[in-house]
Coordinates of C-alpha atoms in Angstrom, one line a residue:
Chain A
M276 CA -136.3 63.9 -113.1
K277 CA -133.1 62.1 -112.1
L278 CA -134.7 58.9 -113.2
F279 CA -135.0 59.9 -116.8
P280 CA -131.4 59.4 -118.0
K281 CA -131.3 56.0 -116.3
V282 CA -134.5 54.9 -118.0
L283 CA -133.2 56.2 -121.3
G284 CA -129.9 54.4 -120.8
I285 CA -131.7 51.1 -120.0
L286 CA -133.8 51.5 -123.1
V287 CA -130.8 52.1 -125.3
V288 CA -129.0 49.1 -123.9
L289 CA -132.1 46.9 -124.3
A290 CA -132.6 48.1 -127.9
A291 CA -128.9 47.4 -128.6
V292 CA -129.2 43.9 -127.1
G293 CA -132.4 43.2 -129.0
G294 CA -130.9 44.4 -132.3
F295 CA -127.9 42.2 -131.7
I296 CA -130.0 39.2 -131.0
A297 CA -132.1 39.9 -134.1
M298 CA -129.1 40.3 -136.3
D299 CA -128.9 37.8 -139.1
I300 CA -125.5 36.3 -138.4
P301 CA -124.7 32.8 -137.1
L302 CA -124.8 32.2 -133.3
Y303 CA -121.1 31.4 -133.4
D304 CA -120.3 34.8 -134.8
K305 CA -122.5 36.5 -132.2
I306 CA -120.8 34.7 -129.4
F307 CA -117.4 35.7 -130.9
Y308 CA -118.5 39.4 -131.0
I309 CA -119.6 39.2 -127.4
F310 CA -116.3 37.8 -126.2
A311 CA -114.4 40.3 -128.4
A312 CA -116.4 43.1 -127.0
I313 CA -115.6 41.9 -123.4
C314 CA -111.9 41.7 -124.3
V315 CA -111.6 45.0 -125.9
G316 CA -113.8 46.9 -123.5
S317 CA -112.2 45.6 -120.3
G318 CA -108.8 45.9 -121.9
A319 CA -109.4 49.5 -122.6
F320 CA -110.7 49.9 -119.0
V321 CA -107.4 48.4 -117.7
V322 CA -105.4 51.0 -119.6
F323 CA -107.5 54.1 -119.2
S324 CA -108.9 53.7 -115.6
R325 CA -107.4 56.1 -113.2
N326 CA -107.8 53.8 -110.3
I327 CA -105.3 51.0 -110.2
A328 CA -107.7 48.7 -108.3
Y329 CA -110.3 49.0 -111.1
S330 CA -107.6 48.3 -113.6
A331 CA -106.6 45.1 -111.8
F332 CA -110.1 43.9 -111.4
S333 CA -111.1 44.5 -115.0
L334 CA -108.1 42.4 -116.1
L335 CA -110.3 39.5 -114.9
F336 CA -112.8 40.2 -117.6
A337 CA -110.1 40.7 -120.2
F338 CA -108.6 37.3 -119.4
F339 CA -112.1 35.8 -119.4
G340 CA -112.8 37.2 -122.8
V341 CA -109.6 35.8 -124.2
A342 CA -110.3 32.4 -122.7
G343 CA -113.7 32.5 -124.4
I344 CA -112.2 33.3 -127.8
Y345 CA -109.7 30.4 -127.3
V346 CA -112.6 28.1 -126.6
L347 CA -114.5 29.3 -129.7
L348 CA -111.4 28.5 -131.8
G349 CA -111.5 24.9 -130.6
A350 CA -108.5 25.3 -128.3
D351 CA -110.4 24.3 -125.1
F352 CA -107.4 23.2 -123.2
V353 CA -105.6 26.4 -123.9
G354 CA -108.7 28.4 -123.0
V355 CA -109.1 26.7 -119.6
S356 CA -105.3 27.0 -119.0
Q357 CA -105.6 30.7 -119.7
L358 CA -108.3 31.0 -117.0
L359 CA -106.4 28.9 -114.5
I360 CA -103.0 30.5 -114.9
Y361 CA -103.9 34.1 -115.5
V362 CA -107.0 34.5 -113.4
G363 CA -106.1 31.9 -110.7
G364 CA -102.4 32.7 -110.5
I365 CA -101.2 36.0 -111.9
L366 CA -104.3 38.1 -111.2
V367 CA -104.4 36.8 -107.6
L368 CA -100.8 37.7 -107.3
F369 CA -101.5 41.2 -108.6
L370 CA -104.4 41.6 -106.2
F371 CA -102.4 40.4 -103.2
G372 CA -99.7 43.0 -104.1
M373 CA -102.3 45.6 -104.4
M374 CA -104.2 44.8 -101.1
L375 CA -101.0 44.6 -99.1
T376 CA -100.0 48.1 -100.2
S377 CA -101.7 50.6 -98.0
N378 CA -103.8 53.4 -99.6
I379 CA -103.2 52.2 -103.1
D380 CA -106.7 53.0 -104.0
K381 CA -106.0 56.7 -103.3
L382 CA -103.2 56.6 -105.8
R383 CA -104.2 58.4 -109.0
E384 CA -102.3 58.4 -112.2
E385 CA -101.2 61.7 -113.4
R386 CA -102.6 63.0 -116.6
P387 CA -100.0 62.4 -119.3
T388 CA -98.3 65.5 -120.6
M389 CA -97.5 66.0 -124.3
G390 CA -93.8 65.6 -123.6
R391 CA -94.4 62.1 -122.2
L392 CA -97.2 61.1 -124.6
L393 CA -95.3 61.9 -127.9
P394 CA -92.3 59.5 -127.4
G395 CA -94.8 56.8 -126.2
V396 CA -96.9 57.2 -129.3
I397 CA -93.9 57.1 -131.6
V398 CA -92.4 54.0 -130.0
A399 CA -95.7 52.2 -129.9
S400 CA -96.6 52.9 -133.5
A401 CA -93.1 51.9 -134.6
I402 CA -93.4 48.5 -132.8
C403 CA -96.9 48.1 -134.2
A404 CA -95.7 48.8 -137.8
L405 CA -92.9 46.3 -137.3
L406 CA -95.1 43.6 -136.0
I407 CA -97.7 44.1 -138.7
S408 CA -95.1 44.0 -141.5
V409 CA -93.6 40.9 -140.1
A410 CA -97.0 39.3 -139.7
W411 CA -97.8 40.1 -143.3
G412 CA -94.4 38.8 -144.5
V413 CA -95.2 35.2 -143.3
P414 CA -97.0 33.5 -146.1
A415 CA -98.5 30.8 -144.0
W416 CA -100.4 33.4 -141.9
R417 CA -102.1 34.8 -145.0
K418 CA -103.8 31.6 -146.2
A419 CA -107.6 31.6 -146.4
A420 CA -109.3 30.8 -143.1
V421 CA -109.1 27.2 -142.2
Q422 CA -112.2 25.5 -140.8
V423 CA -111.4 25.0 -137.1
P424 CA -112.4 21.5 -135.9
T425 CA -114.6 22.4 -133.0
K426 CA -116.0 19.0 -132.2
G427 CA -114.6 15.6 -131.7
T428 CA -110.9 16.6 -131.5
N429 CA -109.3 15.9 -128.2
T430 CA -106.8 18.7 -128.0
T431 CA -105.7 17.7 -124.5
S432 CA -104.1 14.4 -125.6
L433 CA -102.5 16.1 -128.6
I434 CA -100.9 18.7 -126.5
G435 CA -99.9 16.1 -124.0
N436 CA -98.3 13.9 -126.6
L437 CA -96.4 16.9 -128.0
L438 CA -95.2 18.0 -124.6
M439 CA -94.1 14.6 -123.6
G440 CA -92.7 13.7 -127.0
D441 CA -91.3 16.3 -129.3
Y442 CA -91.0 19.1 -126.8
A443 CA -90.0 17.1 -123.7
L444 CA -86.7 18.9 -123.3
L445 CA -88.3 22.3 -123.6
F446 CA -91.0 21.3 -121.2
V447 CA -88.6 20.0 -118.6
A448 CA -86.3 23.1 -119.0
S449 CA -89.1 25.5 -118.4
S450 CA -90.2 23.5 -115.4
I451 CA -86.7 23.8 -114.0
A452 CA -86.8 27.5 -114.7
I453 CA -90.0 27.8 -112.7
L454 CA -88.6 25.7 -109.9
V455 CA -85.5 27.9 -109.7
A456 CA -87.7 31.0 -109.6
L457 CA -89.7 29.4 -106.7
V458 CA -86.6 28.6 -104.7
G459 CA -85.3 32.0 -105.3
A460 CA -88.6 33.6 -104.2
A461 CA -88.6 31.5 -101.1
M462 CA -85.0 32.4 -100.4
I463 CA -85.7 36.1 -100.7
A464 CA -89.0 36.0 -98.8
R465 CA -87.8 34.0 -95.8
S466 CA -87.0 35.9 -92.7
D467 CA -83.3 36.0 -91.8
R468 CA -82.9 33.3 -89.2
L469 CA -79.4 33.7 -87.9
S470 CA -77.8 31.6 -85.3
P471 CA -77.2 33.6 -82.1
E472 CA -73.5 33.8 -82.7
D473 CA -73.9 35.2 -86.2
A474 CA -76.5 37.7 -84.9
A475 CA -74.1 38.8 -82.2
E476 CA -71.3 39.1 -84.8
R477 CA -73.5 41.3 -87.0
M478 CA -74.3 43.6 -84.2
Chain B
M81 CA -129.8 16.3 -123.2
H82 CA -128.6 19.3 -125.2
Q83 CA -129.0 17.4 -128.4
F84 CA -132.6 16.6 -127.4
L85 CA -133.3 20.2 -126.7
V86 CA -131.8 21.3 -130.0
D87 CA -134.1 18.8 -131.7
L88 CA -137.1 20.2 -129.8
F89 CA -136.4 23.9 -130.2
G90 CA -134.1 24.2 -133.2
Q91 CA -130.6 25.6 -133.4
N92 CA -131.0 28.8 -131.5
V93 CA -130.5 30.3 -128.1
V94 CA -133.5 28.6 -126.3
P95 CA -131.8 25.1 -125.7
Y96 CA -128.8 26.8 -124.3
I97 CA -130.9 28.9 -121.9
I98 CA -132.8 25.9 -120.8
V99 CA -129.7 23.9 -120.2
C100 CA -128.3 26.8 -118.2
A101 CA -131.6 27.3 -116.2
L102 CA -131.9 23.7 -114.9
P103 CA -128.8 23.9 -112.6
L104 CA -130.0 27.2 -111.4
V105 CA -133.3 25.8 -110.3
F106 CA -131.5 22.9 -108.8
I107 CA -129.2 25.2 -106.8
L108 CA -132.2 27.1 -105.4
V109 CA -134.0 23.9 -104.3
F110 CA -130.8 22.5 -103.0
A111 CA -130.0 25.6 -101.0
L112 CA -133.5 25.5 -99.4
L113 CA -133.0 21.9 -98.4
A114 CA -129.5 22.4 -97.2
I115 CA -130.4 25.4 -95.0
L116 CA -133.3 23.4 -93.5
G117 CA -131.0 20.4 -93.0
E118 CA -128.4 22.7 -91.3
L119 CA -131.0 24.2 -89.0
K120 CA -132.6 20.9 -88.0
L121 CA -129.4 18.9 -87.7
S122 CA -127.7 21.6 -85.5
A123 CA -130.8 21.6 -83.4
F124 CA -130.8 17.8 -83.1
M125 CA -127.1 17.8 -82.2
Q126 CA -127.6 20.4 -79.5
H127 CA -130.8 18.9 -78.0
R128 CA -133.1 21.6 -79.4
V129 CA -136.1 21.3 -81.6
G130 CA -135.0 23.9 -84.1
P131 CA -137.4 26.1 -86.1
M132 CA -141.0 24.9 -85.5
E133 CA -143.1 27.9 -86.4
A134 CA -143.1 28.2 -90.2
G135 CA -145.0 25.3 -91.7
P136 CA -145.3 21.8 -90.3
Y137 CA -142.2 21.1 -88.2
G138 CA -140.7 24.3 -89.4
L139 CA -140.2 22.9 -92.9
L140 CA -140.9 26.3 -94.5
Q141 CA -138.3 28.1 -92.4
P142 CA -135.7 28.5 -95.2
L143 CA -138.4 30.0 -97.5
A144 CA -139.3 32.4 -94.8
D145 CA -135.6 33.3 -94.3
I146 CA -135.2 34.0 -98.0
I147 CA -138.3 36.2 -98.2
K148 CA -137.1 38.1 -95.1
L149 CA -133.7 38.6 -96.7
M150 CA -135.2 39.9 -99.9
Q151 CA -137.3 42.4 -98.1
K152 CA -134.4 44.0 -96.3
E153 CA -132.9 47.2 -97.3
S154 CA -129.8 47.0 -99.4
I155 CA -127.1 49.0 -97.7
R156 CA -123.9 50.2 -99.4
P157 CA -121.3 51.7 -97.1
L158 CA -120.5 55.3 -98.0
K159 CA -116.8 54.8 -98.6
A160 CA -117.2 51.4 -100.3
S161 CA -116.0 51.1 -103.9
R162 CA -119.3 51.6 -105.7
W163 CA -119.0 49.2 -108.7
L164 CA -116.8 46.5 -107.2
F165 CA -119.1 46.3 -104.2
Q166 CA -122.0 45.7 -106.4
I167 CA -120.3 43.2 -108.7
A168 CA -118.5 41.0 -106.2
P169 CA -121.4 38.8 -104.9
F170 CA -122.5 38.0 -108.5
L171 CA -118.9 37.2 -109.5
V172 CA -118.7 34.7 -106.6
F173 CA -122.0 33.2 -107.6
V174 CA -121.0 33.0 -111.3
G175 CA -117.8 31.1 -110.3
S176 CA -119.8 28.5 -108.4
F177 CA -122.6 28.3 -111.0
A178 CA -120.1 27.9 -113.9
A179 CA -118.9 24.7 -112.4
F180 CA -122.4 23.2 -112.8
A181 CA -121.8 23.2 -116.5
V182 CA -119.8 20.1 -116.3
I183 CA -121.5 18.3 -113.4
P184 CA -122.8 15.0 -114.8
F185 CA -126.2 14.6 -113.0
S186 CA -127.1 11.5 -114.9
P187 CA -126.0 9.4 -117.9
F188 CA -128.1 11.7 -120.1
Y189 CA -128.0 15.0 -118.4
I190 CA -124.8 17.1 -118.4
A191 CA -124.9 20.7 -119.6
A192 CA -121.6 20.4 -121.5
D193 CA -119.4 17.2 -121.5
L194 CA -116.2 19.0 -122.1
N195 CA -113.0 17.2 -123.0
V196 CA -111.4 19.2 -120.2
G197 CA -114.2 18.9 -117.6
V198 CA -112.2 18.4 -114.4
F199 CA -109.6 21.0 -115.5
Y200 CA -112.4 23.4 -116.2
I201 CA -113.8 23.1 -112.7
I202 CA -110.5 23.8 -111.1
A203 CA -110.1 26.8 -113.4
V204 CA -113.5 28.5 -112.9
S205 CA -113.2 28.2 -109.1
S206 CA -110.5 30.8 -109.4
I207 CA -113.3 33.3 -110.4
V208 CA -114.7 32.7 -107.0
V209 CA -111.4 33.6 -105.5
I210 CA -111.3 36.9 -107.3
G211 CA -114.9 37.6 -106.3
I212 CA -114.2 37.1 -102.6
F213 CA -111.1 39.3 -102.9
M214 CA -113.2 41.9 -104.6
A215 CA -115.9 41.8 -101.9
G216 CA -113.3 42.0 -99.1
W217 CA -111.5 44.9 -100.6
A218 CA -114.4 46.9 -102.0
S219 CA -116.3 47.0 -98.7
N220 CA -113.5 49.3 -97.3
N221 CA -113.6 47.6 -93.9
K222 CA -110.6 46.0 -92.2
Y223 CA -112.5 43.0 -91.2
T224 CA -113.7 42.3 -94.7
L225 CA -110.2 42.8 -96.0
F226 CA -108.8 40.3 -93.5
G227 CA -111.6 37.9 -94.3
G228 CA -111.0 38.2 -98.0
I229 CA -107.2 37.7 -97.7
R230 CA -107.6 34.8 -95.4
S231 CA -110.1 33.2 -97.7
V232 CA -108.0 33.6 -100.8
A233 CA -104.9 32.4 -99.1
Q234 CA -106.8 29.3 -97.9
I235 CA -108.5 28.5 -101.2
I236 CA -105.4 28.8 -103.3
S237 CA -103.3 26.8 -100.8
Y238 CA -105.8 23.9 -100.6
E239 CA -106.3 23.9 -104.4
I240 CA -102.8 22.4 -104.7
P241 CA -103.1 19.1 -102.8
G242 CA -106.7 18.9 -104.1
G243 CA -105.3 19.3 -107.6
F244 CA -102.7 16.5 -107.0
V245 CA -105.4 14.1 -105.9
V246 CA -107.5 14.9 -108.9
L247 CA -104.5 14.4 -111.1
A248 CA -104.0 10.9 -109.7
V249 CA -107.5 10.0 -110.6
V250 CA -107.2 11.6 -114.0
M251 CA -104.0 9.7 -114.7
M252 CA -105.7 6.4 -113.9
A253 CA -108.8 7.3 -116.0
G254 CA -106.8 8.7 -118.9
T255 CA -109.5 11.4 -119.5
L256 CA -110.4 14.8 -118.2
S257 CA -114.1 14.4 -119.2
M258 CA -116.4 14.0 -116.2
Q259 CA -118.7 11.6 -118.0
G260 CA -115.6 9.7 -119.2
I261 CA -114.3 9.3 -115.7
I262 CA -117.7 8.1 -114.5
E263 CA -118.2 5.6 -117.3
Q264 CA -115.0 3.8 -116.3
Q265 CA -116.3 3.2 -112.8
G266 CA -119.3 1.1 -113.8
G267 CA -119.9 -2.5 -112.9
G268 CA -120.1 -2.4 -109.1
F269 CA -118.9 -0.3 -106.2
W270 CA -115.5 -2.1 -106.2
N271 CA -114.7 -0.3 -109.5
W272 CA -115.1 3.1 -107.9
Y273 CA -111.9 5.1 -107.7
I274 CA -112.2 5.2 -103.9
F275 CA -111.4 1.5 -104.0
G276 CA -108.6 1.9 -106.5
G277 CA -110.6 2.1 -109.7
P278 CA -111.8 -0.4 -112.3
K279 CA -108.4 -2.0 -112.6
A280 CA -107.5 -2.6 -109.0
I281 CA -109.9 -5.1 -107.6
A282 CA -111.8 -6.3 -110.6
T283 CA -108.7 -7.8 -112.1
H284 CA -108.6 -10.3 -109.3
S285 CA -110.3 -13.5 -110.2
F286 CA -111.6 -14.2 -106.7
I287 CA -114.1 -11.4 -107.1
T288 CA -115.1 -11.3 -110.7
G289 CA -114.4 -14.8 -111.8
H290 CA -112.4 -13.5 -114.8
D291 CA -109.0 -15.2 -114.7
I292 CA -107.0 -12.2 -115.9
A293 CA -104.8 -11.5 -113.0
T294 CA -101.3 -10.9 -114.3
P295 CA -98.3 -11.8 -112.3
G296 CA -97.7 -9.1 -109.7
S297 CA -101.2 -7.8 -110.0
W298 CA -101.7 -8.2 -106.3
L299 CA -99.7 -4.9 -106.2
S300 CA -102.9 -3.3 -107.5
L301 CA -104.5 -4.0 -104.1
L302 CA -102.1 -1.5 -102.6
L303 CA -104.0 1.2 -104.4
I304 CA -107.1 0.7 -102.2
P305 CA -105.7 2.3 -99.0
L306 CA -104.0 4.9 -101.1
M307 CA -107.2 5.9 -102.9
L308 CA -109.2 5.9 -99.7
L309 CA -106.6 8.4 -98.4
A310 CA -106.9 10.4 -101.6
T311 CA -110.7 10.6 -101.2
L312 CA -110.2 11.9 -97.7
I313 CA -107.7 14.5 -98.8
Y314 CA -110.0 15.6 -101.6
Y315 CA -112.9 15.9 -99.3
V316 CA -111.0 17.9 -96.7
C317 CA -109.6 20.2 -99.4
G318 CA -113.1 20.7 -100.7
L319 CA -114.2 21.6 -97.2
A320 CA -111.4 24.2 -97.0
E321 CA -112.4 25.6 -100.4
T322 CA -116.0 26.2 -99.3
N323 CA -114.7 28.0 -96.2
R324 CA -116.8 25.9 -93.9
V325 CA -116.0 24.7 -90.4
P326 CA -113.4 23.6 -89.4
F327 CA -111.9 25.8 -92.1
D328 CA -114.1 28.9 -91.5
L329 CA -111.3 31.2 -90.6
P330 CA -112.3 33.7 -93.3
E331 CA -115.6 34.2 -91.6
A332 CA -114.6 33.5 -88.0
E333 CA -117.4 35.2 -86.1
S334 CA -115.4 35.7 -82.9
E335 CA -112.6 37.5 -84.7
L336 CA -113.8 39.0 -88.0
V337 CA -117.5 39.8 -87.5
A338 CA -118.5 37.8 -90.6
G339 CA -115.4 38.0 -92.8
Y340 CA -115.6 39.2 -96.4
N341 CA -119.4 39.5 -96.4
T342 CA -119.7 41.7 -93.3
E343 CA -121.0 44.8 -95.1
Y344 CA -123.4 43.0 -97.4
S345 CA -127.1 43.0 -96.7
S346 CA -130.4 42.0 -98.4
M347 CA -130.2 40.3 -101.8
K348 CA -126.5 40.6 -102.2
Y349 CA -126.0 38.8 -98.9
A350 CA -128.5 36.2 -100.1
I351 CA -126.4 35.7 -103.3
F352 CA -123.3 35.0 -101.2
Y353 CA -125.3 32.6 -99.1
L354 CA -126.5 30.8 -102.3
A355 CA -123.0 30.7 -103.7
E356 CA -121.7 29.1 -100.6
Y357 CA -124.3 26.3 -100.8
A358 CA -123.8 25.9 -104.5
N359 CA -120.1 25.6 -103.8
M360 CA -120.8 22.9 -101.2
F361 CA -122.7 20.9 -103.7
V362 CA -120.1 21.4 -106.4
V363 CA -117.3 20.1 -104.2
C364 CA -119.3 17.1 -103.1
A365 CA -120.4 16.4 -106.7
I366 CA -116.8 16.4 -107.9
A367 CA -115.9 14.0 -105.1
V368 CA -118.8 11.8 -106.1
T369 CA -117.7 11.9 -109.8
L370 CA -114.1 11.2 -109.2
F371 CA -114.2 8.7 -106.4
L372 CA -117.7 7.4 -105.8
G373 CA -118.8 6.3 -109.2
G374 CA -120.9 9.3 -110.1
W375 CA -124.4 8.2 -111.3
H376 CA -123.5 4.5 -111.2
S377 CA -125.4 2.3 -108.7
P378 CA -123.3 0.3 -106.3
L379 CA -124.5 -2.9 -107.9
P380 CA -123.1 -4.1 -111.2
K381 CA -126.2 -2.9 -113.0
F382 CA -128.8 -0.2 -112.5
I383 CA -131.6 -1.5 -110.3
V384 CA -134.2 -0.7 -113.0
Q385 CA -132.2 -3.0 -115.3
Y386 CA -132.7 -5.8 -112.8
L387 CA -136.4 -5.0 -112.9
G388 CA -136.4 -5.3 -116.6
A389 CA -136.8 -1.6 -117.6
D390 CA -134.0 -0.2 -119.6
S391 CA -135.4 2.8 -121.4
H392 CA -133.4 6.0 -121.3
I393 CA -135.9 7.7 -119.0
W394 CA -135.6 5.0 -116.3
L395 CA -131.8 4.8 -116.6
G396 CA -131.5 8.6 -116.5
L397 CA -133.8 8.9 -113.5
E398 CA -131.9 6.2 -111.5
G399 CA -128.6 7.8 -112.5
L400 CA -129.9 11.1 -111.2
F401 CA -131.1 9.4 -108.0
W402 CA -127.8 7.9 -107.3
F403 CA -125.8 11.0 -108.1
I404 CA -127.9 13.2 -105.9
M405 CA -128.1 10.7 -103.1
K406 CA -124.3 10.3 -103.0
S407 CA -123.7 14.0 -103.2
F408 CA -126.3 14.7 -100.4
V409 CA -124.6 12.2 -98.1
L410 CA -121.3 14.0 -98.5
V411 CA -123.1 17.4 -98.0
L412 CA -124.7 15.9 -94.9
V413 CA -121.3 15.0 -93.6
Q414 CA -120.1 18.5 -94.2
I415 CA -123.1 19.8 -92.2
L416 CA -122.4 17.3 -89.3
L417 CA -118.7 18.3 -89.3
R418 CA -119.7 22.0 -89.0
W419 CA -121.5 21.3 -85.7
T420 CA -118.9 18.9 -84.4
L421 CA -115.5 20.3 -84.9
P422 CA -113.8 23.5 -83.6
R423 CA -112.1 25.9 -85.9
L424 CA -108.5 25.4 -86.8
R425 CA -105.8 28.0 -86.1
V426 CA -104.1 29.6 -89.0
D427 CA -100.8 27.8 -88.4
Q428 CA -102.6 24.4 -88.1
L429 CA -104.4 25.2 -91.3
M430 CA -101.2 25.8 -93.2
H431 CA -99.4 23.0 -91.5
L432 CA -102.1 20.5 -92.6
C433 CA -102.0 21.8 -96.2
W434 CA -98.3 22.2 -96.9
K435 CA -96.7 19.7 -94.6
I436 CA -99.2 16.8 -94.7
F437 CA -101.5 16.9 -97.7
L438 CA -98.9 18.2 -100.2
P439 CA -96.3 15.5 -99.6
V440 CA -99.0 12.8 -99.5
G441 CA -100.3 14.2 -102.8
F442 CA -96.8 14.0 -104.4
V443 CA -96.4 10.4 -103.2
L444 CA -99.8 9.6 -104.5
V445 CA -99.1 10.9 -108.0
I446 CA -95.7 9.2 -108.2
V447 CA -97.1 5.9 -107.0
V448 CA -100.1 6.0 -109.4
A449 CA -97.7 6.9 -112.2
A450 CA -95.5 3.9 -111.3
W451 CA -98.5 1.7 -111.0
I452 CA -99.8 2.7 -114.5
T453 CA -96.4 2.2 -116.0
F454 CA -95.4 -1.1 -114.4
V455 CA -98.4 -2.9 -112.9
A456 CA -101.7 -1.9 -114.5
P457 CA -103.2 -4.5 -116.7
R458 CA -103.1 -3.6 -120.4
P459 CA -106.2 -2.1 -121.8
E460 CA -107.7 -5.3 -123.4
P461 CA -108.2 -7.4 -120.3
A462 CA -109.3 -4.3 -118.4
A463 CA -112.1 -3.7 -120.8
K464 CA -113.3 -7.3 -120.3
A465 CA -113.3 -6.8 -116.6
G466 CA -115.3 -3.6 -116.7
G467 CA -118.7 -5.3 -116.0
D468 CA -121.2 -6.8 -118.3
V469 CA -123.6 -4.0 -119.0
N470 CA -121.8 -0.8 -118.2
T471 CA -118.7 -1.6 -120.2
P472 CA -116.8 1.6 -120.4
K473 CA -117.7 3.4 -123.7
V474 CA -114.5 5.3 -123.5
V475 CA -111.7 3.2 -124.9
A476 CA -109.2 2.5 -122.1
P477 CA -106.3 4.9 -122.4
P478 CA -103.0 3.7 -123.9
V479 CA -100.7 2.9 -121.0
A480 CA -98.4 5.9 -120.7
R481 CA -94.7 5.3 -121.0
P482 CA -92.5 8.1 -120.0
L483 CA -90.8 9.9 -122.9
A484 CA -91.9 7.3 -125.4
G485 CA -92.3 9.9 -128.1
K486 CA -91.0 9.8 -131.6

């Protein structure tokens, strides 16, 4: 009897997938909806999961969905960069932090109380309202959808030319900022190697 | 290839599925061959006969192994994280399999010739990293956790020098597309990037007969030892990324049972196994693409062209032959190394990566940049030197000048 809900669930999923495939919309839109669903679903899981490990791992799928949407928009270089930087760099960093903290999977978030939830909701909706009003205030963002050139454009060389031309200074400045952060991190992380005299003095 | 399938089946999902399924079939066949090769070669190197029971000379042994693995019970440790434990092997496999999308098997077969092909491969390999991490952590076992952490640390360390070497080739090629990089290496083995690329040797009149050597172009010959070194670095980094001997610390049997896949059994273990072999092939295929001319034959033309056949089918088949042969030779070397070398220690591993490969990678990138700026022949003569038949279809890149913007 335990099997019944499982079978029902599988049937429902199959029906949904079949209906989705049979829907009369272009393939491009279907793929967009798939990626959007991945994004939203895993994003919601990141926020609502009680287990921090599950949150961290479902970030992977959120990043993946965003990368897919970038690629659909014709920004292949940005999409791949998204995968490389967020999945390969930032997520790995998160996970390292998580793994090296003992018993972190036992940690459960507390249920939010009304006193905490209310200010959060107010602040979030205020920021949301501000962003939306600003976004609507920019006329260039409200133009009719522009056909995105998906084929034949080499975005890589365009980005490269811009970075090395118009934005060379910003590019170099941000590189220096990252370099400084690296040196700082190395400085903080390295074990204090004192000379014997200094060590004796500190004692 | 994709266009051909679209013509055949129309604009729907079927061509995409076929294009996706072909590499999958290839991985399965390749894994069977590689497992057999590994068994037989290790036996040969250790003066044994190896498996002899299943089929003639034990040729069916990998098939028997796979059937045995599939029949085993799939065990999940009680305290393992339920979902992550299930997903991890598939994630690892997806990461390896996704790289096959841009592997150019022949002039006419590549699943997707992306503008950002090389970059894409480097990016999707990070999914493998997450998968291994997930497997190591979700098993809830200290050995798997250690294996996972070691593996991830090793992979992301070795991605850096590997990336620099790839960058050097990409700078010379002026494109990130896999087919684009291969097309430039046509016209004989001396145009492969392992020997400095199409502009290093071919611009010297004593080989090609074209009198286009510019003053100071002998400097180009200095690229040859440098690119040989780059090839070696890339290959070793690839070896480290596949977690194979001598870089098999993540699954060091004597210390960690079997590393991150200790707790896996049955089909899920088989998926890990498959992913490892897929990864081996991917690494070798990238090395072939970047340094060994991809699907080009070592001669200036395809052999079928000398024989007078130049239909697409023959060219495609010969391209496939060369690509797979070159990759298999590299895989063979990987297998031979596994049974030859002892395992590195952790400190040796990190020393090799950060203190030897990384500085060499830096020097490589700087030297190649300087060569492109000051020495490399300008695009027009280079196009002439690129061989008679396989003239690069990709227009040679404009020579980069630093900060020459607007």
